[in-house]
Coordinates of C-alpha atoms in Angstrom, one line a residue:
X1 CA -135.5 -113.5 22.1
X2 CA -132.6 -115.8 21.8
X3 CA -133.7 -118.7 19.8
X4 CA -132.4 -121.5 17.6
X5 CA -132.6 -119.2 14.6
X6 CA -131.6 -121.8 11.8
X7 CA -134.3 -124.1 12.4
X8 CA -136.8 -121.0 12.4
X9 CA -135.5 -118.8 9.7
X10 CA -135.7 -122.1 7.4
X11 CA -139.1 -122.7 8.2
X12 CA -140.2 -119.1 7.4
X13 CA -138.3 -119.5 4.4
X14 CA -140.2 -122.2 3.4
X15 CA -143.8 -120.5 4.6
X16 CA -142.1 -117.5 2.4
X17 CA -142.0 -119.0 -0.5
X18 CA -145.0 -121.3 -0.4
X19 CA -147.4 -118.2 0.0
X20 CA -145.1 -116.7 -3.0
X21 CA -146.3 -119.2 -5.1
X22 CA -149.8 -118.4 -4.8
X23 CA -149.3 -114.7 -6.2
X24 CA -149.5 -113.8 -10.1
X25 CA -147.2 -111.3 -9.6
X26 CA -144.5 -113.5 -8.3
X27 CA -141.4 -112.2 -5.9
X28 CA -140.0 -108.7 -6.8
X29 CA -137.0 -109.7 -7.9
X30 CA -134.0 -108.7 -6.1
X31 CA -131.4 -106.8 -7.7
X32 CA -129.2 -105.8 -5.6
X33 CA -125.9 -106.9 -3.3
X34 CA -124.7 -105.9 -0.1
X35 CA -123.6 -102.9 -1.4
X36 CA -125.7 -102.4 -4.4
X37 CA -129.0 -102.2 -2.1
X38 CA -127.9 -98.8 -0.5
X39 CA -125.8 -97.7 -3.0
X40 CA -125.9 -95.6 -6.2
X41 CA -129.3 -94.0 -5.4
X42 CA -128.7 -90.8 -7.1
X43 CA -127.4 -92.9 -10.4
X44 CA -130.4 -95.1 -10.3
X45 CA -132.3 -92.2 -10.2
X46 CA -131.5 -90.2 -12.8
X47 CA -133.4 -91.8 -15.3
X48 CA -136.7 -92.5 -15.3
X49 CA -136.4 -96.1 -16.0
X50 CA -133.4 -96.5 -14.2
X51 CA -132.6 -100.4 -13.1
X52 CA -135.8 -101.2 -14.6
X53 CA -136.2 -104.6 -16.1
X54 CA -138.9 -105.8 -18.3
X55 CA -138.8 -109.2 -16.7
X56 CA -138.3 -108.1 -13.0
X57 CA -141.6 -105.9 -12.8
X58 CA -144.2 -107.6 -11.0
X59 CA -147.4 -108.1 -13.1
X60 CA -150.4 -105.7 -12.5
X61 CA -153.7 -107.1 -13.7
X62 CA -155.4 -104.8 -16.5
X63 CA -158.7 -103.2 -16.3
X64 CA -160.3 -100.8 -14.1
X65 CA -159.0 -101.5 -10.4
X66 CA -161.9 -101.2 -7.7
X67 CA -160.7 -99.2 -4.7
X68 CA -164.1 -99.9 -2.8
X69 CA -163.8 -103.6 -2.9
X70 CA -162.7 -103.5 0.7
X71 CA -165.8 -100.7 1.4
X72 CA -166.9 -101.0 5.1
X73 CA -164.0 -102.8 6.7
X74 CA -161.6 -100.9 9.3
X75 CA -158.0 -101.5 10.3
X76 CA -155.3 -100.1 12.7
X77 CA -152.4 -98.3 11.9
X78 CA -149.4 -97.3 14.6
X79 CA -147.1 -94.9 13.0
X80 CA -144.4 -92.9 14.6
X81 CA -144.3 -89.6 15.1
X82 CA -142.6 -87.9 11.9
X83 CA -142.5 -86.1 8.5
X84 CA -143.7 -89.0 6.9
X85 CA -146.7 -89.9 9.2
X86 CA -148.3 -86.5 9.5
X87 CA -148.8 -86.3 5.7
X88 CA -150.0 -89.8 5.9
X89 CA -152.4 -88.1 8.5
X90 CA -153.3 -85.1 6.4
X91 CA -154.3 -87.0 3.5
X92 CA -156.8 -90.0 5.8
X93 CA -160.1 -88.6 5.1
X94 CA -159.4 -89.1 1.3
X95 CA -158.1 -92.2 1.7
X96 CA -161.4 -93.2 3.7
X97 CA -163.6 -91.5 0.7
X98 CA -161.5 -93.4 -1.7
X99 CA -161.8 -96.6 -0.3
X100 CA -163.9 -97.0 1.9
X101 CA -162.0 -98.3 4.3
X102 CA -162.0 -96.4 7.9
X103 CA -158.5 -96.1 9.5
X104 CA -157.9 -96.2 13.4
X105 CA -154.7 -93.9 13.3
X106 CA -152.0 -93.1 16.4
X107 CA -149.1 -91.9 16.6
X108 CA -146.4 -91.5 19.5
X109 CA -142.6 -90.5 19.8
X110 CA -140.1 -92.9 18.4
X111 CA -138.6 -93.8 21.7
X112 CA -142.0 -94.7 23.1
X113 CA -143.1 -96.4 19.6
X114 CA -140.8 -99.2 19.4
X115 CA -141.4 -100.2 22.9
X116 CA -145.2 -100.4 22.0
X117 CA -145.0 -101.5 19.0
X118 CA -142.5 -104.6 20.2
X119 CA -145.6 -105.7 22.6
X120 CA -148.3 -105.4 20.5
X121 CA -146.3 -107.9 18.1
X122 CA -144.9 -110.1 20.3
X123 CA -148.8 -110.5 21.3
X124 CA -149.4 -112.4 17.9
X125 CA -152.8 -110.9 18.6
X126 CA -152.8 -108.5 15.5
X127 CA -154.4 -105.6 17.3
X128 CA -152.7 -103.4 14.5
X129 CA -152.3 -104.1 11.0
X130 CA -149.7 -101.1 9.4
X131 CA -147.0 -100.1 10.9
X132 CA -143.9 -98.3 10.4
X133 CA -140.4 -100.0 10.6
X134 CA -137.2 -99.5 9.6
X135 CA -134.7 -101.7 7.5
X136 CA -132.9 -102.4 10.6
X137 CA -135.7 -103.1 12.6
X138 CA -137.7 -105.7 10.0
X139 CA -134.7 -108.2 10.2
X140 CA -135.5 -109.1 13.4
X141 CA -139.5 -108.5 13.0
X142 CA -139.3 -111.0 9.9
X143 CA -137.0 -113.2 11.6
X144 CA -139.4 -113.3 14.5
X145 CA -142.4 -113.7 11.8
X146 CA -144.1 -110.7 12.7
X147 CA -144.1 -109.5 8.8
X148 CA -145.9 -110.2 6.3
X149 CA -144.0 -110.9 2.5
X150 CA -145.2 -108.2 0.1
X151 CA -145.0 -110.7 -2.7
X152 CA -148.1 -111.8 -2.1
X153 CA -149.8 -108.6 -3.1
X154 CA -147.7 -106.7 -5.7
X155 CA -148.5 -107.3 -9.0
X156 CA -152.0 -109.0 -7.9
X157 CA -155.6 -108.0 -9.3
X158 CA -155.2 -105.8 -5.4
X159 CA -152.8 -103.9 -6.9
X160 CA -153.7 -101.1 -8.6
X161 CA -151.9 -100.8 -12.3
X162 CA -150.7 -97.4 -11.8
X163 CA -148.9 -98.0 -8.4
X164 CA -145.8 -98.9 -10.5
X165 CA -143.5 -100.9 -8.1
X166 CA -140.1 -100.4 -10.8
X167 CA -140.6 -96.4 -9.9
X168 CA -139.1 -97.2 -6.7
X169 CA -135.5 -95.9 -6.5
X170 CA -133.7 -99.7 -6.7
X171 CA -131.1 -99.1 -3.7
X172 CA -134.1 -98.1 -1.8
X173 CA -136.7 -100.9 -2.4
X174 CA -134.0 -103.7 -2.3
X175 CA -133.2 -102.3 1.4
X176 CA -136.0 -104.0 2.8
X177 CA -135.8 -107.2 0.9
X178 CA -133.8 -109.7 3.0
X179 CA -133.3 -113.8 2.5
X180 CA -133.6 -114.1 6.2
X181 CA -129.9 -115.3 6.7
X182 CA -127.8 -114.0 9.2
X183 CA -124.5 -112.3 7.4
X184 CA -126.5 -112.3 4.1
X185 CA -126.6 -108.8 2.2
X186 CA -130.2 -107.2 1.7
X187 CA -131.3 -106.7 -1.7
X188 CA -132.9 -110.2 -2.3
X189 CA -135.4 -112.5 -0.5
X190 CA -138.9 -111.4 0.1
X191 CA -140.0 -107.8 0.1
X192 CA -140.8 -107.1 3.6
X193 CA -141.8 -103.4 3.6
X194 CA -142.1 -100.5 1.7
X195 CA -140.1 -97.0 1.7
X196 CA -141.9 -94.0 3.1
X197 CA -138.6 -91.9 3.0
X198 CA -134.8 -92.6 2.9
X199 CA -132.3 -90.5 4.3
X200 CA -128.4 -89.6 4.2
X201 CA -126.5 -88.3 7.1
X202 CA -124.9 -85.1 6.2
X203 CA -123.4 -82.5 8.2
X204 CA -125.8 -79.4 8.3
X205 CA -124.1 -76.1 9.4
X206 CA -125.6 -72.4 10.3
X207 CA -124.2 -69.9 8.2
X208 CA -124.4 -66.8 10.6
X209 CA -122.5 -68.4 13.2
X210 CA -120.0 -69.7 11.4
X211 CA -119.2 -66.7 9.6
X212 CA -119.4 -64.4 12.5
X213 CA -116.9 -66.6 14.1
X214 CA -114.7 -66.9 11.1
X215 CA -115.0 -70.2 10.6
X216 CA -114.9 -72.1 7.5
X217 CA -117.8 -75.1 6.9
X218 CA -115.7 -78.2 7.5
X219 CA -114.8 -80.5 4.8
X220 CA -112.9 -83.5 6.8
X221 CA -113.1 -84.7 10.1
X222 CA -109.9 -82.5 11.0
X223 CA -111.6 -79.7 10.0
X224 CA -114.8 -80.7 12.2
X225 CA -113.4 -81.4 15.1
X226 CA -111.4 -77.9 15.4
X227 CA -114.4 -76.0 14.7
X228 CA -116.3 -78.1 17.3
X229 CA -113.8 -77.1 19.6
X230 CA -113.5 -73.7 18.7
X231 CA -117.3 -73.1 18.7
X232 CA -117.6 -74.4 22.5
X233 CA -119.8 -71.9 24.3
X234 CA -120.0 -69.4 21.1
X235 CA -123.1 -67.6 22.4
X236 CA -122.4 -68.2 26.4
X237 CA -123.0 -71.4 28.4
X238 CA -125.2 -73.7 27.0
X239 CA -124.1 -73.2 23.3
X240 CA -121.9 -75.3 21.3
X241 CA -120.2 -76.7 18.4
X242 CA -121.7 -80.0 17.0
X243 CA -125.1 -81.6 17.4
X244 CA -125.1 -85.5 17.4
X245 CA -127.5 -88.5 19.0
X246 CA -126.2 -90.0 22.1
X247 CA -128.7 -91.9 23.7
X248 CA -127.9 -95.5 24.5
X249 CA -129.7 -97.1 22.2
X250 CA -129.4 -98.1 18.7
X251 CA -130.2 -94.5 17.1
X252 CA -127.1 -93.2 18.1
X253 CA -124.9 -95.4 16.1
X254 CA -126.9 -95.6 12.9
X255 CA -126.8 -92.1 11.8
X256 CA -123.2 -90.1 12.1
X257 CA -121.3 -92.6 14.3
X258 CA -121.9 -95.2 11.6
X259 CA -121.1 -92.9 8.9
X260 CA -117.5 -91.5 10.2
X261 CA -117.2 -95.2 11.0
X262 CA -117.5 -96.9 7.7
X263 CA -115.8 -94.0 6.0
X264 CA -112.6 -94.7 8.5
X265 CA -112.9 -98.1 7.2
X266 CA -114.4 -100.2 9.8
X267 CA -117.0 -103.0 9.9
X268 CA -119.0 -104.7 12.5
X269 CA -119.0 -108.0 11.8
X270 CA -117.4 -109.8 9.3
X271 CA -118.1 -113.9 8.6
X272 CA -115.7 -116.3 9.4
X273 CA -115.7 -120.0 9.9
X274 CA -119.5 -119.9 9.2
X275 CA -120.0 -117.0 12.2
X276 CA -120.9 -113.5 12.4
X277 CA -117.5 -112.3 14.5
X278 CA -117.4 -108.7 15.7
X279 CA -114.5 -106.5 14.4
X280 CA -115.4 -103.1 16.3
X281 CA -112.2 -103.5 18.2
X282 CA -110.2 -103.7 14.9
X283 CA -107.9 -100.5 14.7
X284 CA -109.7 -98.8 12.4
X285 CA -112.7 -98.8 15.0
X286 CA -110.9 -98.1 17.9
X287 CA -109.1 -95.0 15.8
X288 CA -112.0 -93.8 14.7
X289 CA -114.0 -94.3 18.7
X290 CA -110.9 -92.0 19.5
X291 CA -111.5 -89.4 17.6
X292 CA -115.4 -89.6 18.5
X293 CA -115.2 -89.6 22.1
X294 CA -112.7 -86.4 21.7
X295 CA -115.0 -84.8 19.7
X296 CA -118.2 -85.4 21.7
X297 CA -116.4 -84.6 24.9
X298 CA -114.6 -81.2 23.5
X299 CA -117.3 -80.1 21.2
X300 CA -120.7 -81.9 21.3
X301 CA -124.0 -80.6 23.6
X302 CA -123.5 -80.8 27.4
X303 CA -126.2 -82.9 27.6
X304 CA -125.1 -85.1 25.0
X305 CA -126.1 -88.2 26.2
X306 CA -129.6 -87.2 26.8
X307 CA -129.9 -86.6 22.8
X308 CA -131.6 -88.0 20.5
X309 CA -132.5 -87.1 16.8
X310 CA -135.4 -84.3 18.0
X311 CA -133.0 -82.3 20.1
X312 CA -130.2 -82.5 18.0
X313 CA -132.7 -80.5 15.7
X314 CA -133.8 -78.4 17.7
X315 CA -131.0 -77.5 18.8
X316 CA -129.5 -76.7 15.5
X317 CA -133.0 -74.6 14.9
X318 CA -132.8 -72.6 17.9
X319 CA -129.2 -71.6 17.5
X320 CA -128.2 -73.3 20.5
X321 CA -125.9 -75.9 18.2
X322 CA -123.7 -74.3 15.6
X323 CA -123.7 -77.2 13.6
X324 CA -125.4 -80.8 13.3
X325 CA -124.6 -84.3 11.8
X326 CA -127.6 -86.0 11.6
X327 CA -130.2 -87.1 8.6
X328 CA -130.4 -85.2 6.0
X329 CA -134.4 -84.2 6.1
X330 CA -133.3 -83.3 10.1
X331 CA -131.6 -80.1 8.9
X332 CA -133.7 -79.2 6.1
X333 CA -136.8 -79.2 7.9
X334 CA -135.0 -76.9 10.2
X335 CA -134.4 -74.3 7.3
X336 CA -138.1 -74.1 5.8
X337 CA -139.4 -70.5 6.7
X338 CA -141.2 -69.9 10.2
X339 CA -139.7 -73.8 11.2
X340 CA -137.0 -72.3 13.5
X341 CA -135.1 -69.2 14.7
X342 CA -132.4 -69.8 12.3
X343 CA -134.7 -70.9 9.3
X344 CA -133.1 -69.4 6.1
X345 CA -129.7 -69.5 8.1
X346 CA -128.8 -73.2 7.6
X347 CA -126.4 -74.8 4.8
X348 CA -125.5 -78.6 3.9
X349 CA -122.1 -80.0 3.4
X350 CA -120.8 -83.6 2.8
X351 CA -119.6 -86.5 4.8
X352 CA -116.2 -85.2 6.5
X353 CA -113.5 -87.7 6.0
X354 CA -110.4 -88.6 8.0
X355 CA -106.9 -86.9 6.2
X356 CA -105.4 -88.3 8.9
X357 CA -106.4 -91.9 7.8
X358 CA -105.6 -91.8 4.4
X359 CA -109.1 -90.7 3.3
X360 CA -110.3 -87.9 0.5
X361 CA -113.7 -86.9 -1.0
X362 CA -114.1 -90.4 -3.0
X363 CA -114.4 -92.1 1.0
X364 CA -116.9 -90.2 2.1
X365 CA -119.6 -92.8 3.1
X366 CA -123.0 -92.1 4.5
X367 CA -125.4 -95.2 6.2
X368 CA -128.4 -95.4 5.1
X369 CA -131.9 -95.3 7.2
X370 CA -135.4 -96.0 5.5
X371 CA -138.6 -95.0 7.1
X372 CA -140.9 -97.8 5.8
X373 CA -144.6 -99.1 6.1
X374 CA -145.0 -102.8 7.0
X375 CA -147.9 -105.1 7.7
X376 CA -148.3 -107.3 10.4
X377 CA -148.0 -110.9 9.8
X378 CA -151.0 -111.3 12.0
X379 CA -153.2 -109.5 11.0
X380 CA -157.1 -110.1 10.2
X381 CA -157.3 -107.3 7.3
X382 CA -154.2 -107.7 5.0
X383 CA -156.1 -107.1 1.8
X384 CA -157.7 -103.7 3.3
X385 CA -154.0 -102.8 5.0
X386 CA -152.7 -103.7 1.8
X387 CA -155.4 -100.9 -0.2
X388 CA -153.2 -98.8 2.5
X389 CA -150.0 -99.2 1.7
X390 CA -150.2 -99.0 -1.9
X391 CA -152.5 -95.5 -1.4
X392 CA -149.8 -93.4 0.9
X393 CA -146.5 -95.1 -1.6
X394 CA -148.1 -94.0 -4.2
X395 CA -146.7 -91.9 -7.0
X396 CA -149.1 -89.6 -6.6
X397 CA -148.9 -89.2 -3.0
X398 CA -145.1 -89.0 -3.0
X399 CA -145.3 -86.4 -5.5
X400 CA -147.8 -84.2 -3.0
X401 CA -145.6 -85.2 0.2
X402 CA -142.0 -84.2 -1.2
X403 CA -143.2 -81.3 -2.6
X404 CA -145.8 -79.9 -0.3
X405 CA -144.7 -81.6 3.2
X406 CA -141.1 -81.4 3.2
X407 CA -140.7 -85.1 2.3
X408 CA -137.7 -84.4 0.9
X409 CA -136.1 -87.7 0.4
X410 CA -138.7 -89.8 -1.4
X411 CA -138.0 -92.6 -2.7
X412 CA -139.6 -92.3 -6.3
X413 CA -137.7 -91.8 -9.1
X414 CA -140.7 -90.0 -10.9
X415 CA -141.1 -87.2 -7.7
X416 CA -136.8 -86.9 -7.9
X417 CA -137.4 -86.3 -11.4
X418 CA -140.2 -83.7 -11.3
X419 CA -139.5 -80.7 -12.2
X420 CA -141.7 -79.8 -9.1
X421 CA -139.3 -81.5 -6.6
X422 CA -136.0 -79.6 -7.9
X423 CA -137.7 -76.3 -7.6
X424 CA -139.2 -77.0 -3.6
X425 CA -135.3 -78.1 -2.7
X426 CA -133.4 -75.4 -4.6
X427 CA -133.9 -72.9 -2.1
X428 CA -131.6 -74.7 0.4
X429 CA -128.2 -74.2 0.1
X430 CA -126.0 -77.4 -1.2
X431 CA -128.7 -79.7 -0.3
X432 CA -129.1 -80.5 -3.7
X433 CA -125.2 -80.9 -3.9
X434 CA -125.0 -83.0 -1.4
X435 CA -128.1 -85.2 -1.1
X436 CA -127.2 -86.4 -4.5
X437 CA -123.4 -86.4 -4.1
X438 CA -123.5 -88.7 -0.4
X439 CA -126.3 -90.9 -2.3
X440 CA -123.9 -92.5 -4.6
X441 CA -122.1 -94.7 -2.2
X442 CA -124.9 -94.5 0.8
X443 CA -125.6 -97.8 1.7
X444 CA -126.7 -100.0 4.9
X445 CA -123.2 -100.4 6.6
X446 CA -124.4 -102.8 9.1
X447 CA -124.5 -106.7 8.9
X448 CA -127.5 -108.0 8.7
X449 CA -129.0 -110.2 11.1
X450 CA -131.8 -110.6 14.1
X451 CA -129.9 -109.5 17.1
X452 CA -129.5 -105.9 15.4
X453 CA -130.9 -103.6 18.3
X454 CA -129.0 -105.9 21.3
X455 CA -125.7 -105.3 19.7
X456 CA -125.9 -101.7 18.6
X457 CA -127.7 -100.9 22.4
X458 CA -124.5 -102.5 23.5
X459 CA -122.4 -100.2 21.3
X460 CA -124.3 -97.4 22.3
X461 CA -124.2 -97.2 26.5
X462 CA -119.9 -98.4 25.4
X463 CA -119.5 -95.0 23.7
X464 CA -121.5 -93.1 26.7
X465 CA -119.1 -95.3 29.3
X466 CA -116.3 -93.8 27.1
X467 CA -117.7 -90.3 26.9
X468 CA -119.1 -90.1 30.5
X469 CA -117.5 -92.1 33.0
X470 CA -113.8 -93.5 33.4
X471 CA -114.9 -97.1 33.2
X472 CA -112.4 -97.7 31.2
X473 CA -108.6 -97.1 30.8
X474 CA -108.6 -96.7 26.9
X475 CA -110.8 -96.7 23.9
X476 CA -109.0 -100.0 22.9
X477 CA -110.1 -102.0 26.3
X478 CA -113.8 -100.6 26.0
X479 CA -114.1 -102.2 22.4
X480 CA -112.3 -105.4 23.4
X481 CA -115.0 -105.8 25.6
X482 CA -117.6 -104.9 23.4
X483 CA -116.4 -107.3 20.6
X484 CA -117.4 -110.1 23.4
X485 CA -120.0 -108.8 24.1
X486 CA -121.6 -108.4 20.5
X487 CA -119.6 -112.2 20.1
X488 CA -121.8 -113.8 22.6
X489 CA -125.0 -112.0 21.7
X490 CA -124.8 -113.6 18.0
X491 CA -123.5 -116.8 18.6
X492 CA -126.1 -118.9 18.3
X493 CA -126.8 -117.4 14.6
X494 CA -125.5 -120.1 11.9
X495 CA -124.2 -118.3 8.5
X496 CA -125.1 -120.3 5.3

């Protein structure tokens, strides 16, 4: 994968913006900076029209739009295994009546997903035309030029005029648009996917437990970590205090690592001389690794670095974990009735913060993630996988999913809005509170560039070396040597 990514990322730029021309709609126009694009969700939500801009919304053609026009033709879709992709599922057939258009659907667990879906696009041979990304994940597909810019279908005649793009939440949309440079914040640049689902990562705690035990829900990190300890073996061996990912890969630092992180005040890379340069060794990083690797070791799962994101949950579900940081929707989907042992049994706090680094409430900082639907670059059937995408992000759709399916995080302002929505949330306890609370300053903490799931995979096996082994002699020589090693794996990116 290591390439001379200047030359190439200006010639997709170019390509980029040559097939932009062709479109009626034009380029949804970016809105948003480094911070902007992940940031402020709640605010932006709370009105209807919220970051809306006459002259930023895409152009729908008028008239009545002919969802059979692609009648008879057939495309693939890969999706992984989730929330999100089982509605999707549920809701096929109608699609297919709809349309037309007959769908060859599969599904698989995330670990396995990625792995096939890196294959099958590395292939060029576009045996599948949807897929599902993340934001993380499309800076190196669109870097690589598997994706295909949505530009050149929003605001079309194949756009249907009641899709309305400007209902998108604005922090969320903008978090898949990227300009392709390395270093370079998202929120402008083509628009290289579309949100399925966005997600915080709170701490979700079981109310039984901790009261039985006499323990308060924790508010800061202090706070956590004691009642991790203190919760070690609560129910016998086996049980414990706090459920967090640990597998070495990239989803273990994107969800509560990355949060604690940023809140402490660190950064992964930061630009100088015209470089991306690694600052995970700074001493708020190694600070913050400190307190992580105590608190996995003292009061996270046995097994912790078998975890991912599904037995975190289930954990939490079956009792076995007393608590859980993870995704927001991870806990509430937990708490529906008949979901799990402890359904009815689970509340949601905030972002704990480090007292012991200078840090109160107005710190708390949550990265963001963004289940997304993309469409390969490659691909024979873009106009028909295009009648796709717009169908499941619809308004309508979103509406039935968050309400009905436990979609909870959607990324419509109309469904946030609906009186519908509040009523299917209300029933868990400070989800509300805090979904909309942590939104404000949620944002995509990491740097953007190609080499995204080398360096955090790198990132990841150091914090199992640190947890696991005694490979190293301190927390502050295991991110020395990680700072090289995330130097070396970005060095031949060129910042504009």
């Amino acid at each position: 994968m290591r390439k001379l990514l200047s030359v190439m990322m200006a010639t997709l730029i170019a390509a980029s913006a040559l097939a932009g021309c062709g479109s009626s709609g034009g380029q949804p126009a970016g809105t948003g900076t480094g911070a902007d694009a992940g940031s402020k969700a709640a605010e932006e939500a709370g009105s209807a029209d919220a970051g809306a801009k006459a002259s930023e919304t895409p152009a729908a053609s008028s008239g009545e739009f002919d969802w059979k026009k692609f009648d008879g033709e057939e495309i693939t879709v890969l999706f992984s295994e989730h929330t999100y992709a089982d509605a999707v599922e549920e809701k096929l057939g109608e699609f297919t009546e709809k349309t037309g258009i007959k769908v060859n659907y599969s599904s698989m667990p995330e670990g396995n997903y990625f792995e096939k879906l890196n294959v099958e696009l590395s292939s060029h041979s576009g045996s599948i035309d949807v897929f599902m990304t993340g934001a993380y994940q499309s800076w190196e597909y669109a870097t690589a030029g598997n994706l295909e810019p949505l530009e050149n279908y929003i605001g079309t005649d194949l756009t249907s005029p009641d899709w309305n793009y400007d209902d998108f939440i604005p922090a969320v949309i903008d978090a898949l648009k990227w300009d392709l440079v390395p270093g370079h914040p998202v929120g402008s640049g083509s628009q290289w996917a579309l949100p399925m689902g966005w997600e915080v990562n709170i701490l979700t705690y079981n109310k039984r437990i901790l009261e039985e035990k006499g323990i308060k829900p924790p508010k800061t990190a202090e706070e956590l970590l004691e009642a991790s300890k203190a919760l070690k073996e609560f129910d016998g061996s086996g049980s414990y205090g706090l459920a967090v990912r640990g597998l070495p890969d990239w989803g273990t630092i994107h969800p509560a690592y990355m949060s604690m992180y940023s809140t402490w005040g660190a950064k992964d890379f930061e630009i100088e001389n015209g470089k991306l340069v690694s600052k995970v060794n700074s001493p708020e990083a190694v600070a913050m690794t400190e307190y992580w690797v105590d608190l996995v070791k003292n009061g996270g799962a046995p097994q912790w670095a078998t975890y991912g994101w599904e037995m975190c949950g289930a954990d939490l579900g079956a009792g076995k974990a007393a608590m859980m940081w993870d995704a927001d929707r991870g806990g509430y989907t937990q708490n529906t009735p008949g979901s799990s042992n402890e359904a009815g049994n689970l509340a949601f706090g905030m972002v704990p913060y480090p007292e012991s680094a200078g840090k109160t409430e107005a710190d708390m900082k949550s990265n963001l993630w963004v289940w997304s639907m993309a469409m390969n670059a490659d691909s024979a059937k873009k106009e028909a996988a295009w009648y796709f995408m717009q169908y499941f992000t619809s308004p309508e759709f979103m509406l039935w999913s968050g309400v009905e399916k436990a979609c909870t995080d959607t990324p419509r302002t109309s469904v946030l809005n609906s009186d519908a929505y509040k009523e299917s949330v209300a029933g868990a306890e400070g989800y509300y509170e805090a979904f909309s609370t942590i939104s404000k300053d949620a944002s995509i903490f990491f740097t953007a560039q190609p080499y995204f799931t080398e360096t955090t995979t790198e990132w990841a096996k150091t914090l199992q070396d640190l947890v696991t082994t005694d490979k190293y002699s301190s927390v502050q020589e295991a991110m020395d040597q990680l700072k090289e090693t995330m130097d070396e794996l970005v060095s031949d990116l060129e910042v504009e």
